[in-house]
Amino acid sequence: MDDVTNATVFFPGAGSFGTEFRPLARALGRASWPVRYPGRPGRDFGAPAASFDAVVEACAEQITRRAAVCPLLLGHSYGAYVAYATAARLRAAGVEIAALVAVGAAGPARLRVPEQAGTGPAEAAAYLDQVDPGVLAGAPSDDWRAVVAETTAQDLRLLSRFTPSTDPVLPCPVLAGRGTEDPLTTDDTIAAWQQTTTGPFFRRTFPGGHSDLLGSPECASWLQEVRQMVGAR
């Protein structure tokens, strides 16, 4: 049986299927797994969600279905906002959250979604090439690049309808991190995550860009420290 106490739950970024978290999962050596957003290829996941709220509801259901006790939620980019809203949804349902970790994402109050990037696959591909060029360059085929571009456009359209002011402030620790070369964040914009918690807040900056910092030893060590801080076993 999987250990579901203090599990780490990963929330992928726009257009992602969670592979960026593999280095962190290996480093942790504990129960960790990525949520699967509605509409991602895979059995029983059907059509893409019609709203950001539907994505959040699907993520909350996956966590409660696994009976995760006091999970640590880690979201990257788009996934940071899904993780934040999911944390609020779980808390309302009586599920305690160990901590929220947001990587590569401005605080919700500083969120700005580029409207053009969500209009279609070509626009989303141009957006990815600008902010995270390794995503499409590393895709195994043209067909897969097309899937990533379309999925990114869908995710960004949903994110543009996210209204963070409707989510309550969390009592758990919140931590924010970014890469020094990330064009989507600054030290000031990740500091805005402090507004989402009444508990402790910490921030860190790592070498790397928007996504590649997730594979760095520094980021893995940081997450291990976070788990120890919140009492993960």
PDB file of C-alpha atoms in Angstrom:
ATOM      1  CA  MET A   1       0.000   0.000   0.000  1.00  0.00           C
ATOM      2  CA  ASP A   2       1.256   3.467  -0.840  1.00  0.00           C
ATOM      3  CA  ASP A   3       2.104   5.760   2.046  1.00  0.00           C
ATOM      4  CA  VAL A   4      -0.444   8.546   1.644  1.00  0.00           C
ATOM      5  CA  THR A   5       0.607  10.447   4.757  1.00  0.00           C
ATOM      6  CA  ASN A   6       2.442  13.656   3.831  1.00  0.00           C
ATOM      7  CA  ALA A   7       2.399  12.764   0.143  1.00  0.00           C
ATOM      8  CA  THR A   8       3.760  15.327  -2.291  1.00  0.00           C
ATOM      9  CA  VAL A   9       1.267  16.106  -5.046  1.00  0.00           C
ATOM     10  CA  PHE A  10       2.588  17.794  -8.183  1.00  0.00           C
ATOM     11  CA  PHE A  11       0.522  20.165 -10.348  1.00  0.00           C
ATOM     12  CA  PRO A  12       1.944  20.480 -13.895  1.00  0.00           C
ATOM     13  CA  GLY A  13       2.238  23.702 -15.833  1.00  0.00           C
ATOM     14  CA  ALA A  14       0.233  24.722 -18.893  1.00  0.00           C
ATOM     15  CA  GLY A  15       0.478  22.110 -21.649  1.00  0.00           C
ATOM     16  CA  SER A  16       2.463  19.764 -19.410  1.00  0.00           C
ATOM     17  CA  PHE A  17       1.794  16.146 -18.479  1.00  0.00           C
ATOM     18  CA  GLY A  18       3.984  16.101 -15.369  1.00  0.00           C
ATOM     19  CA  THR A  19       7.255  14.691 -16.700  1.00  0.00           C
ATOM     20  CA  GLU A  20       9.106  17.775 -15.469  1.00  0.00           C
ATOM     21  CA  PHE A  21       8.629  16.510 -11.910  1.00  0.00           C
ATOM     22  CA  ARG A  22      10.437  13.183 -12.392  1.00  0.00           C
ATOM     23  CA  PRO A  23      13.770  14.418 -10.965  1.00  0.00           C
ATOM     24  CA  LEU A  24      12.017  15.723  -7.859  1.00  0.00           C
ATOM     25  CA  ALA A  25      10.028  12.507  -7.429  1.00  0.00           C
ATOM     26  CA  ARG A  26      13.219  10.449  -7.627  1.00  0.00           C
ATOM     27  CA  ALA A  27      15.002  12.732  -5.162  1.00  0.00           C
ATOM     28  CA  LEU A  28      12.214  12.617  -2.599  1.00  0.00           C
ATOM     29  CA  GLY A  29      12.010   8.854  -2.322  1.00  0.00           C
ATOM     30  CA  ARG A  30       8.535   9.218  -0.815  1.00  0.00           C
ATOM     31  CA  ALA A  31       4.964   8.957  -2.009  1.00  0.00           C
ATOM     32  CA  SER A  32       4.648  11.568  -4.735  1.00  0.00           C
ATOM     33  CA  TRP A  33       2.534  11.798  -7.847  1.00  0.00           C
ATOM     34  CA  PRO A  34       1.192  14.351 -10.329  1.00  0.00           C
ATOM     35  CA  VAL A  35      -2.480  15.177 -10.660  1.00  0.00           C
ATOM     36  CA  ARG A  36      -3.980  14.581 -14.100  1.00  0.00           C
ATOM     37  CA  TYR A  37      -5.986  17.421 -15.527  1.00  0.00           C
ATOM     38  CA  PRO A  38      -9.257  16.622 -17.350  1.00  0.00           C
ATOM     39  CA  GLY A  39      -8.754  16.075 -21.061  1.00  0.00           C
ATOM     40  CA  ARG A  40      -5.121  15.013 -20.909  1.00  0.00           C
ATOM     41  CA  PRO A  41      -4.565  11.845 -22.972  1.00  0.00           C
ATOM     42  CA  GLY A  42      -5.290   8.781 -20.913  1.00  0.00           C
ATOM     43  CA  ARG A  43      -8.073   6.376 -20.019  1.00  0.00           C
ATOM     44  CA  ASP A  44     -11.279   7.891 -18.623  1.00  0.00           C
ATOM     45  CA  PHE A  45     -10.096  11.488 -18.735  1.00  0.00           C
ATOM     46  CA  GLY A  46     -12.432  12.516 -21.541  1.00  0.00           C
ATOM     47  CA  ALA A  47     -12.740  16.072 -22.785  1.00  0.00           C
ATOM     48  CA  PRO A  48     -10.882  19.136 -21.487  1.00  0.00           C
ATOM     49  CA  ALA A  49     -12.495  20.946 -18.581  1.00  0.00           C
ATOM     50  CA  ALA A  50     -14.944  23.695 -19.426  1.00  0.00           C
ATOM     51  CA  SER A  51     -13.756  25.938 -16.594  1.00  0.00           C
ATOM     52  CA  PHE A  52     -10.862  26.527 -14.230  1.00  0.00           C
ATOM     53  CA  ASP A  53     -13.132  25.516 -11.365  1.00  0.00           C
ATOM     54  CA  ALA A  54     -13.749  22.139 -13.035  1.00  0.00           C
ATOM     55  CA  VAL A  55      -9.981  21.536 -13.155  1.00  0.00           C
ATOM     56  CA  VAL A  56      -9.721  22.348  -9.448  1.00  0.00           C
ATOM     57  CA  GLU A  57     -12.620  20.052  -8.596  1.00  0.00           C
ATOM     58  CA  ALA A  58     -11.040  17.173 -10.548  1.00  0.00           C
ATOM     59  CA  CYS A  59      -7.718  17.660  -8.722  1.00  0.00           C
ATOM     60  CA  ALA A  60      -9.375  17.794  -5.309  1.00  0.00           C
ATOM     61  CA  GLU A  61     -11.281  14.603  -6.094  1.00  0.00           C
ATOM     62  CA  GLN A  62      -8.072  12.783  -7.068  1.00  0.00           C
ATOM     63  CA  ILE A  63      -6.435  13.723  -3.774  1.00  0.00           C
ATOM     64  CA  THR A  64      -9.422  12.787  -1.618  1.00  0.00           C
ATOM     65  CA  ARG A  65      -9.881   9.542  -3.560  1.00  0.00           C
ATOM     66  CA  ARG A  66      -6.342   8.543  -2.594  1.00  0.00           C
ATOM     67  CA  ALA A  67      -7.117   9.485   0.999  1.00  0.00           C
ATOM     68  CA  ALA A  68      -3.981  11.615   1.142  1.00  0.00           C
ATOM     69  CA  VAL A  69      -3.366  12.826   4.701  1.00  0.00           C
ATOM     70  CA  CYS A  70      -1.858  16.291   5.079  1.00  0.00           C
ATOM     71  CA  PRO A  71      -0.416  16.430   1.537  1.00  0.00           C
ATOM     72  CA  LEU A  72       2.160  18.920   0.370  1.00  0.00           C
ATOM     73  CA  LEU A  73       0.993  20.570  -2.867  1.00  0.00           C
ATOM     74  CA  LEU A  74       3.613  21.732  -5.356  1.00  0.00           C
ATOM     75  CA  GLY A  75       2.507  23.589  -8.468  1.00  0.00           C
ATOM     76  CA  HIS A  76       4.606  24.861 -11.338  1.00  0.00           C
ATOM     77  CA  SER A  77       3.516  27.894 -13.378  1.00  0.00           C
ATOM     78  CA  TYR A  78      -0.174  27.349 -14.321  1.00  0.00           C
ATOM     79  CA  GLY A  79      -0.134  24.461 -11.847  1.00  0.00           C
ATOM     80  CA  ALA A  80       0.702  26.806  -8.970  1.00  0.00           C
ATOM     81  CA  TYR A  81      -2.685  28.503  -9.345  1.00  0.00           C
ATOM     82  CA  VAL A  82      -4.471  25.171  -9.646  1.00  0.00           C
ATOM     83  CA  ALA A  83      -2.651  23.964  -6.515  1.00  0.00           C
ATOM     84  CA  TYR A  84      -3.596  27.112  -4.599  1.00  0.00           C
ATOM     85  CA  ALA A  85      -7.275  26.842  -5.514  1.00  0.00           C
ATOM     86  CA  THR A  86      -7.213  23.097  -4.801  1.00  0.00           C
ATOM     87  CA  ALA A  87      -5.709  23.737  -1.367  1.00  0.00           C
ATOM     88  CA  ALA A  88      -8.594  26.093  -0.594  1.00  0.00           C
ATOM     89  CA  ARG A  89     -11.109  23.532  -1.879  1.00  0.00           C
ATOM     90  CA  LEU A  90      -9.591  20.720   0.207  1.00  0.00           C
ATOM     91  CA  ARG A  91      -9.448  22.841   3.341  1.00  0.00           C
ATOM     92  CA  ALA A  92     -13.153  23.651   2.951  1.00  0.00           C
ATOM     93  CA  ALA A  93     -13.746  19.878   2.817  1.00  0.00           C
ATOM     94  CA  GLY A  94     -11.770  19.329   6.034  1.00  0.00           C
ATOM     95  CA  VAL A  95      -8.484  18.127   4.488  1.00  0.00           C
ATOM     96  CA  GLU A  96      -5.428  19.707   6.106  1.00  0.00           C
ATOM     97  CA  ILE A  97      -2.618  20.824   3.794  1.00  0.00           C
ATOM     98  CA  ALA A  98       0.985  20.539   4.974  1.00  0.00           C
ATOM     99  CA  ALA A  99       2.211  23.356   2.726  1.00  0.00           C
ATOM    100  CA  LEU A 100       1.739  24.967  -0.665  1.00  0.00           C
ATOM    101  CA  VAL A 101       4.817  25.360  -2.859  1.00  0.00           C
ATOM    102  CA  ALA A 102       4.513  27.614  -5.918  1.00  0.00           C
ATOM    103  CA  VAL A 103       7.323  27.530  -8.480  1.00  0.00           C
ATOM    104  CA  GLY A 104       7.671  29.728 -11.555  1.00  0.00           C
ATOM    105  CA  ALA A 105       4.478  31.680 -10.888  1.00  0.00           C
ATOM    106  CA  ALA A 106       3.737  35.211  -9.802  1.00  0.00           C
ATOM    107  CA  GLY A 107       1.538  35.558  -6.746  1.00  0.00           C
ATOM    108  CA  PRO A 108      -2.177  35.389  -7.651  1.00  0.00           C
ATOM    109  CA  ALA A 109      -2.593  39.130  -7.151  1.00  0.00           C
ATOM    110  CA  ARG A 110       0.161  39.703  -9.733  1.00  0.00           C
ATOM    111  CA  LEU A 111      -1.085  37.148 -12.275  1.00  0.00           C
ATOM    112  CA  ARG A 112      -1.249  38.422 -15.851  1.00  0.00           C
ATOM    113  CA  VAL A 113      -2.320  35.936 -18.534  1.00  0.00           C
ATOM    114  CA  PRO A 114      -1.253  36.932 -22.071  1.00  0.00           C
ATOM    115  CA  GLU A 115      -4.542  36.931 -23.985  1.00  0.00           C
ATOM    116  CA  GLN A 116      -2.961  36.132 -27.346  1.00  0.00           C
ATOM    117  CA  ALA A 117      -1.332  32.919 -26.065  1.00  0.00           C
ATOM    118  CA  GLY A 118      -4.696  31.319 -25.378  1.00  0.00           C
ATOM    119  CA  THR A 119      -6.258  31.992 -28.754  1.00  0.00           C
ATOM    120  CA  GLY A 120      -4.890  28.917 -30.545  1.00  0.00           C
ATOM    121  CA  PRO A 121      -2.052  26.389 -30.919  1.00  0.00           C
ATOM    122  CA  ALA A 122       0.138  28.600 -33.102  1.00  0.00           C
ATOM    123  CA  GLU A 123      -0.060  31.463 -30.625  1.00  0.00           C
ATOM    124  CA  ALA A 124       0.562  29.105 -27.697  1.00  0.00           C
ATOM    125  CA  ALA A 125       3.604  27.652 -29.466  1.00  0.00           C
ATOM    126  CA  ALA A 126       5.007  31.139 -29.990  1.00  0.00           C
ATOM    127  CA  TYR A 127       4.418  31.885 -26.312  1.00  0.00           C
ATOM    128  CA  LEU A 128       6.212  28.695 -25.216  1.00  0.00           C
ATOM    129  CA  ASP A 129       9.164  29.399 -27.506  1.00  0.00           C
ATOM    130  CA  GLN A 130       9.527  32.768 -25.815  1.00  0.00           C
ATOM    131  CA  VAL A 131       9.155  31.824 -22.144  1.00  0.00           C
ATOM    132  CA  ASP A 132      10.202  28.146 -22.014  1.00  0.00           C
ATOM    133  CA  PRO A 133      11.891  27.153 -25.295  1.00  0.00           C
ATOM    134  CA  GLY A 134      12.920  23.698 -24.135  1.00  0.00           C
ATOM    135  CA  VAL A 135       9.317  22.511 -23.923  1.00  0.00           C
ATOM    136  CA  LEU A 136       8.614  22.221 -27.640  1.00  0.00           C
ATOM    137  CA  ALA A 137      12.228  21.685 -28.663  1.00  0.00           C
ATOM    138  CA  GLY A 138      12.348  18.578 -26.495  1.00  0.00           C
ATOM    139  CA  ALA A 139       9.093  17.066 -27.771  1.00  0.00           C
ATOM    140  CA  PRO A 140       9.606  13.649 -29.438  1.00  0.00           C
ATOM    141  CA  SER A 141       7.578  14.379 -32.575  1.00  0.00           C
ATOM    142  CA  ASP A 142       5.656  17.013 -34.502  1.00  0.00           C
ATOM    143  CA  ASP A 143       2.405  15.363 -33.414  1.00  0.00           C
ATOM    144  CA  TRP A 144       3.382  15.648 -29.774  1.00  0.00           C
ATOM    145  CA  ARG A 145       4.400  19.278 -30.239  1.00  0.00           C
ATOM    146  CA  ALA A 146       0.936  19.933 -31.665  1.00  0.00           C
ATOM    147  CA  VAL A 147      -0.685  18.269 -28.635  1.00  0.00           C
ATOM    148  CA  VAL A 148       1.398  20.366 -26.224  1.00  0.00           C
ATOM    149  CA  ALA A 149       0.590  23.601 -28.083  1.00  0.00           C
ATOM    150  CA  GLU A 150      -3.155  22.895 -28.151  1.00  0.00           C
ATOM    151  CA  THR A 151      -3.183  21.855 -24.501  1.00  0.00           C
ATOM    152  CA  THR A 152      -1.254  24.975 -23.515  1.00  0.00           C
ATOM    153  CA  ALA A 153      -3.792  27.182 -25.304  1.00  0.00           C
ATOM    154  CA  GLN A 154      -6.648  25.412 -23.486  1.00  0.00           C
ATOM    155  CA  ASP A 155      -4.971  25.782 -20.089  1.00  0.00           C
ATOM    156  CA  LEU A 156      -4.226  29.462 -20.575  1.00  0.00           C
ATOM    157  CA  ARG A 157      -7.814  30.161 -21.649  1.00  0.00           C
ATOM    158  CA  LEU A 158      -9.029  28.594 -18.411  1.00  0.00           C
ATOM    159  CA  LEU A 159      -6.431  30.440 -16.335  1.00  0.00           C
ATOM    160  CA  SER A 160      -7.582  33.759 -17.768  1.00  0.00           C
ATOM    161  CA  ARG A 161     -10.907  33.146 -16.008  1.00  0.00           C
ATOM    162  CA  PHE A 162      -9.327  32.413 -12.625  1.00  0.00           C
ATOM    163  CA  THR A 163     -10.418  34.914  -9.977  1.00  0.00           C
ATOM    164  CA  PRO A 164      -8.019  34.508  -7.034  1.00  0.00           C
ATOM    165  CA  SER A 165      -9.952  36.957  -4.869  1.00  0.00           C
ATOM    166  CA  THR A 166     -12.627  34.270  -4.399  1.00  0.00           C
ATOM    167  CA  ASP A 167     -10.189  31.861  -2.717  1.00  0.00           C
ATOM    168  CA  PRO A 168      -9.581  32.304   1.019  1.00  0.00           C
ATOM    169  CA  VAL A 169      -6.227  32.904   2.640  1.00  0.00           C
ATOM    170  CA  LEU A 170      -4.588  29.632   3.688  1.00  0.00           C
ATOM    171  CA  PRO A 171      -3.335  28.871   7.220  1.00  0.00           C
ATOM    172  CA  CYS A 172      -0.554  26.546   6.029  1.00  0.00           C
ATOM    173  CA  PRO A 173       3.006  27.555   5.113  1.00  0.00           C
ATOM    174  CA  VAL A 174       3.401  28.898   1.579  1.00  0.00           C
ATOM    175  CA  LEU A 175       6.713  28.842  -0.250  1.00  0.00           C
ATOM    176  CA  ALA A 176       7.557  30.403  -3.598  1.00  0.00           C
ATOM    177  CA  GLY A 177      10.503  29.742  -5.880  1.00  0.00           C
ATOM    178  CA  ARG A 178      11.734  30.866  -9.273  1.00  0.00           C
ATOM    179  CA  GLY A 179      14.685  30.529 -11.643  1.00  0.00           C
ATOM    180  CA  THR A 180      16.991  33.488 -12.056  1.00  0.00           C
ATOM    181  CA  GLU A 181      16.427  33.399 -15.832  1.00  0.00           C
ATOM    182  CA  ASP A 182      12.651  32.909 -15.697  1.00  0.00           C
ATOM    183  CA  PRO A 183      11.033  35.605 -17.882  1.00  0.00           C
ATOM    184  CA  LEU A 184       7.608  35.119 -16.280  1.00  0.00           C
ATOM    185  CA  THR A 185       8.556  35.993 -12.700  1.00  0.00           C
ATOM    186  CA  THR A 186      10.625  38.371 -10.611  1.00  0.00           C
ATOM    187  CA  ASP A 187      11.577  38.275  -6.953  1.00  0.00           C
ATOM    188  CA  ASP A 188       8.836  40.851  -6.334  1.00  0.00           C
ATOM    189  CA  THR A 189       6.079  38.927  -8.110  1.00  0.00           C
ATOM    190  CA  ILE A 190       6.783  35.666  -6.295  1.00  0.00           C
ATOM    191  CA  ALA A 191       6.849  37.605  -3.020  1.00  0.00           C
ATOM    192  CA  ALA A 192       3.164  38.316  -3.638  1.00  0.00           C
ATOM    193  CA  TRP A 193       2.406  34.709  -2.648  1.00  0.00           C
ATOM    194  CA  GLN A 194       2.756  35.921   0.948  1.00  0.00           C
ATOM    195  CA  GLN A 195      -0.714  37.408   0.570  1.00  0.00           C
ATOM    196  CA  THR A 196      -2.191  33.900   0.272  1.00  0.00           C
ATOM    197  CA  THR A 197      -1.300  32.731   3.789  1.00  0.00           C
ATOM    198  CA  THR A 198      -1.648  33.643   7.440  1.00  0.00           C
ATOM    199  CA  GLY A 199       1.134  31.166   8.171  1.00  0.00           C
ATOM    200  CA  PRO A 200       4.871  31.245   7.456  1.00  0.00           C
ATOM    201  CA  PHE A 201       6.076  32.391   4.052  1.00  0.00           C
ATOM    202  CA  PHE A 202       9.436  31.701   2.403  1.00  0.00           C
ATOM    203  CA  ARG A 203      10.869  32.354  -1.039  1.00  0.00           C
ATOM    204  CA  ARG A 204      13.925  31.111  -2.925  1.00  0.00           C
ATOM    205  CA  THR A 205      15.647  31.845  -6.205  1.00  0.00           C
ATOM    206  CA  PHE A 206      17.536  29.117  -8.059  1.00  0.00           C
ATOM    207  CA  PRO A 207      19.780  28.951 -11.111  1.00  0.00           C
ATOM    208  CA  GLY A 208      17.879  28.222 -14.307  1.00  0.00           C
ATOM    209  CA  GLY A 209      14.911  29.249 -16.363  1.00  0.00           C
ATOM    210  CA  HIS A 210      11.180  28.742 -16.125  1.00  0.00           C
ATOM    211  CA  SER A 211      11.110  24.916 -15.982  1.00  0.00           C
ATOM    212  CA  ASP A 212      14.648  23.544 -15.925  1.00  0.00           C
ATOM    213  CA  LEU A 213      15.150  24.591 -12.297  1.00  0.00           C
ATOM    214  CA  LEU A 214      12.832  21.690 -11.362  1.00  0.00           C
ATOM    215  CA  GLY A 215      15.607  19.296 -12.365  1.00  0.00           C
ATOM    216  CA  SER A 216      18.314  21.036 -10.369  1.00  0.00           C
ATOM    217  CA  PRO A 217      19.862  19.510  -7.228  1.00  0.00           C
ATOM    218  CA  GLU A 218      19.281  22.841  -5.452  1.00  0.00           C
ATOM    219  CA  CYS A 219      15.535  22.623  -6.019  1.00  0.00           C
ATOM    220  CA  ALA A 220      15.433  18.990  -4.869  1.00  0.00           C
ATOM    221  CA  SER A 221      17.331  19.867  -1.690  1.00  0.00           C
ATOM    222  CA  TRP A 222      14.960  22.756  -1.051  1.00  0.00           C
ATOM    223  CA  LEU A 223      11.905  20.539  -1.345  1.00  0.00           C
ATOM    224  CA  GLN A 224      13.464  17.986   0.992  1.00  0.00           C
ATOM    225  CA  GLU A 225      14.010  20.796   3.496  1.00  0.00           C
ATOM    226  CA  VAL A 226      10.385  21.864   3.071  1.00  0.00           C
ATOM    227  CA  ARG A 227       9.175  18.327   3.778  1.00  0.00           C
ATOM    228  CA  GLN A 228      11.266  18.199   6.930  1.00  0.00           C
ATOM    229  CA  MET A 229       9.987  21.606   8.000  1.00  0.00           C
ATOM    230  CA  VAL A 230       6.333  20.574   7.717  1.00  0.00           C
ATOM    231  CA  GLY A 231       6.963  17.237   9.430  1.00  0.00           C
ATOM    232  CA  ALA A 232       6.914  14.880   6.445  1.00  0.00           C
ATOM    233  CA  ARG A 233       8.080  11.382   7.281  1.00  0.00           C
TER     234      ARG A 233
END
